[in-house]
mmCIF file of C-alpha atoms in Angstrom:
data_model
loop_
_atom_site.group_PDB
_atom_site.id
_atom_site.type_symbol
_atom_site.label_atom_id
_atom_site.label_comp_id
_atom_site.label_asym_id
_atom_site.label_seq_id
_atom_site.Cartn_x
_atom_site.Cartn_y
_atom_site.Cartn_z
ATOM 1 C CA MET A 242 -1.414 -2.340 -27.489
ATOM 2 C CA PRO A 243 -3.187 -3.202 -24.203
ATOM 3 C CA GLY A 244 -0.035 -4.971 -23.007
ATOM 4 C CA PHE A 245 2.009 -1.807 -23.619
ATOM 5 C CA ILE A 246 -0.449 0.353 -21.696
ATOM 6 C CA VAL A 247 -0.512 -2.120 -18.805
ATOM 7 C CA ARG A 248 3.300 -2.225 -18.723
ATOM 8 C CA LEU A 249 3.446 1.590 -18.751
ATOM 9 C CA ALA A 250 0.928 1.804 -15.902
ATOM 10 C CA ILE A 251 2.929 -0.749 -13.908
ATOM 11 C CA ASN A 252 6.145 1.253 -14.442
ATOM 12 C CA ILE A 253 4.435 4.478 -13.349
ATOM 13 C CA LEU A 254 2.979 2.799 -10.251
ATOM 14 C CA ALA A 255 6.361 1.281 -9.353
ATOM 15 C CA LEU A 256 8.098 4.648 -9.740
ATOM 16 C CA TRP A 257 5.434 6.317 -7.582
ATOM 17 C CA VAL A 258 5.922 3.741 -4.806
ATOM 18 C CA ALA A 259 9.708 4.144 -4.992
ATOM 19 C CA ASP A 260 9.364 7.930 -4.906
ATOM 20 C CA ALA A 261 7.245 7.640 -1.760
ATOM 21 C CA LEU A 262 9.527 5.150 0.029
ATOM 22 C CA VAL A 263 13.118 5.884 -0.970
ATOM 23 C CA PRO A 264 14.883 8.879 0.571
ATOM 24 C CA GLY A 265 17.004 10.675 -1.991
ATOM 25 C CA MET A 266 14.728 9.793 -4.905
ATOM 26 C CA ARG A 267 12.430 12.568 -6.082
ATOM 27 C CA ILE A 268 10.105 12.679 -9.075
ATOM 28 C CA ALA A 269 8.206 15.961 -9.383
ATOM 29 C CA GLY A 270 4.975 16.147 -11.355
ATOM 30 C CA ALA A 271 2.591 13.724 -13.015
ATOM 31 C CA GLY A 272 4.106 14.394 -16.430
ATOM 32 C CA THR A 273 7.522 13.383 -15.162
ATOM 33 C CA PHE A 274 6.099 10.124 -13.808
ATOM 34 C CA ILE A 275 4.621 9.342 -17.234
ATOM 35 C CA LEU A 276 7.827 10.248 -19.087
ATOM 36 C CA ALA A 277 9.925 8.300 -16.579
ATOM 37 C CA GLY A 278 7.666 5.259 -17.000
ATOM 38 C CA LEU A 279 7.984 5.449 -20.789
ATOM 39 C CA LEU A 280 11.729 6.016 -20.689
ATOM 40 C CA LEU A 281 12.265 3.227 -18.153
ATOM 41 C CA GLY A 282 10.425 0.855 -20.492
ATOM 42 C CA VAL A 283 12.582 1.904 -23.451
ATOM 43 C CA VAL A 284 15.827 1.671 -21.465
ATOM 44 C CA ASN A 285 14.849 -1.738 -20.074
ATOM 45 C CA ALA A 286 14.037 -2.959 -23.585
ATOM 46 C CA LEU A 287 17.140 -1.637 -25.371
ATOM 47 C CA VAL A 288 20.037 -1.047 -22.962
ATOM 48 C CA ARG A 289 19.405 -3.508 -20.126
ATOM 49 C CA PRO A 290 19.713 -6.717 -22.222
ATOM 50 C CA VAL A 291 23.126 -5.617 -23.520
ATOM 51 C CA LEU A 292 24.346 -4.855 -19.993
ATOM 52 C CA LEU A 293 22.978 -8.154 -18.704
ATOM 53 C CA LEU A 294 24.934 -10.000 -21.381
ATOM 54 C CA LEU A 295 28.153 -8.057 -20.775
ATOM 55 C CA THR A 296 27.981 -8.539 -16.997
ATOM 56 C CA LEU A 297 26.906 -12.174 -17.063
ATOM 57 C CA PRO A 298 30.033 -13.431 -15.228
ATOM 58 C CA PHE A 299 29.428 -10.985 -12.342
ATOM 59 C CA THR A 300 25.770 -11.930 -12.248
ATOM 60 C CA VAL A 301 26.628 -15.624 -12.016
ATOM 61 C CA LEU A 302 29.282 -15.023 -9.323
ATOM 62 C CA THR A 303 26.840 -12.998 -7.215
ATOM 63 C CA LEU A 304 24.001 -15.479 -7.764
ATOM 64 C CA GLY A 305 21.944 -12.892 -9.620
ATOM 65 C CA LEU A 306 22.299 -10.043 -7.133
ATOM 66 C CA PHE A 307 24.325 -7.990 -9.626
ATOM 67 C CA VAL A 308 21.094 -7.529 -11.589
ATOM 68 C CA LEU A 309 20.064 -5.033 -8.892
ATOM 69 C CA VAL A 310 23.152 -2.965 -9.730
ATOM 70 C CA ILE A 311 22.148 -3.013 -13.402
ATOM 71 C CA ASN A 312 18.592 -2.003 -12.480
ATOM 72 C CA ALA A 313 20.021 0.869 -10.410
ATOM 73 C CA ALA A 314 22.084 1.939 -13.425
ATOM 74 C CA MET A 315 18.958 1.907 -15.608
ATOM 75 C CA LEU A 316 17.121 4.069 -13.077
ATOM 76 C CA GLY A 317 20.106 6.424 -12.965
ATOM 77 C CA LEU A 318 20.156 6.618 -16.754
ATOM 78 C CA VAL A 319 16.478 7.593 -16.795
ATOM 79 C CA SER A 320 17.125 10.298 -14.188
ATOM 80 C CA VAL A 321 19.884 11.791 -16.375
ATOM 81 C CA PHE A 322 17.372 12.493 -19.154
ATOM 82 C CA LEU A 323 14.628 13.988 -16.959
ATOM 83 C CA GLU A 324 15.151 17.276 -15.151
ATOM 84 C CA ASN A 325 12.462 16.672 -12.502
ATOM 85 C CA PHE A 326 13.742 13.191 -11.609
ATOM 86 C CA THR A 327 16.615 13.308 -9.129
ATOM 87 C CA LEU A 328 18.611 10.587 -7.429
ATOM 88 C CA ASN A 329 21.043 11.487 -4.654
ATOM 89 C CA GLY A 330 23.793 8.985 -5.337
ATOM 90 C CA PHE A 331 24.049 5.255 -5.879
ATOM 91 C CA PRO A 332 22.310 4.169 -2.642
ATOM 92 C CA SER A 333 19.151 6.015 -3.684
ATOM 93 C CA ALA A 334 19.324 4.450 -7.143
ATOM 94 C CA PHE A 335 19.920 0.990 -5.651
ATOM 95 C CA TRP A 336 17.027 1.133 -3.179
ATOM 96 C CA GLY A 337 14.815 2.796 -5.788
ATOM 97 C CA ALA A 338 15.593 0.017 -8.263
ATOM 98 C CA LEU A 339 14.840 -2.595 -5.607
ATOM 99 C CA VAL A 340 11.455 -1.022 -4.818
ATOM 100 C CA VAL A 341 10.647 -0.615 -8.535
ATOM 101 C CA SER A 342 11.595 -4.257 -9.203
ATOM 102 C CA LEU A 343 9.527 -5.601 -6.316
ATOM 103 C CA THR A 344 6.519 -3.399 -7.079
ATOM 104 C CA SER A 345 6.495 -4.101 -10.811
ATOM 105 C CA GLY A 346 7.078 -7.822 -10.231
ATOM 106 C CA LEU A 347 4.202 -8.091 -7.765
ATOM 107 C CA THR A 348 1.909 -5.989 -9.932
ATOM 108 C CA SER A 349 2.785 -7.982 -13.060
ATOM 109 C CA TYR A 350 2.032 -11.164 -11.130
ATOM 110 C CA LEU A 351 -1.391 -9.880 -10.054
ATOM 111 C CA ILE A 352 -2.290 -8.280 -13.390
ATOM 112 C CA GLY A 353 -1.854 -10.389 -16.487
ATOM 113 C CA PRO A 354 -0.237 -9.078 -19.682
ATOM 114 C CA THR A 355 -3.679 -8.430 -21.158
ATOM 115 C CA GLY A 356 -4.540 -6.035 -18.356
ATOM 116 C CA SER A 357 -7.001 -8.298 -16.613
ATOM 117 C CA VAL A 358 -6.775 -9.697 -13.129
ATOM 118 C CA ASP A 359 -6.060 -13.407 -13.396
ATOM 119 C CA MET A 360 -8.128 -15.563 -11.074
ATOM 120 C CA MET A 361 -8.049 -19.268 -10.514
ATOM 121 C CA VAL A 362 -11.381 -20.907 -9.777
ATOM 122 C CA VAL A 363 -11.394 -24.335 -8.181
ATOM 123 C CA ARG A 364 -14.620 -26.250 -8.330
ATOM 124 C CA SER A 365 -15.354 -29.230 -6.208
ATOM 125 C CA SER A 366 -16.677 -32.355 -7.853
ATOM 126 C CA LYS A 367 -18.878 -33.096 -4.838
ATOM 127 C CA ARG A 368 -22.364 -31.680 -4.767
ATOM 128 C CA ARG A 369 -23.671 -30.135 -1.615
ATOM 129 C CA GLU A 370 -26.908 -31.541 -0.360
#
């Protein structure tokens, strides 16, 4: 359960950053951010893997860049279901998906799946005198 809550919080944060940075992407209201975060998680868990499999040749030919198009499609799909989430065309969806991907990737890297900040401690074997 903590992993789900962390993932939801990361999705909401990523959508908030994209909303602030991407012209043509508008999410109105805190409730819409929460619903969009939930729906993005569901869409990424159920629809995205099927699309990734079906578009594998394009993804290989573009050296993985086609995944951004799929991410834009997932963001567009979420916006279809939510009235207060608008995207003005494919460029807004593309740049929004890029910002969401970068933000959620960086946040997931900094925050572990358990919700704690992972730190690496290096101790020297030499004693200070």
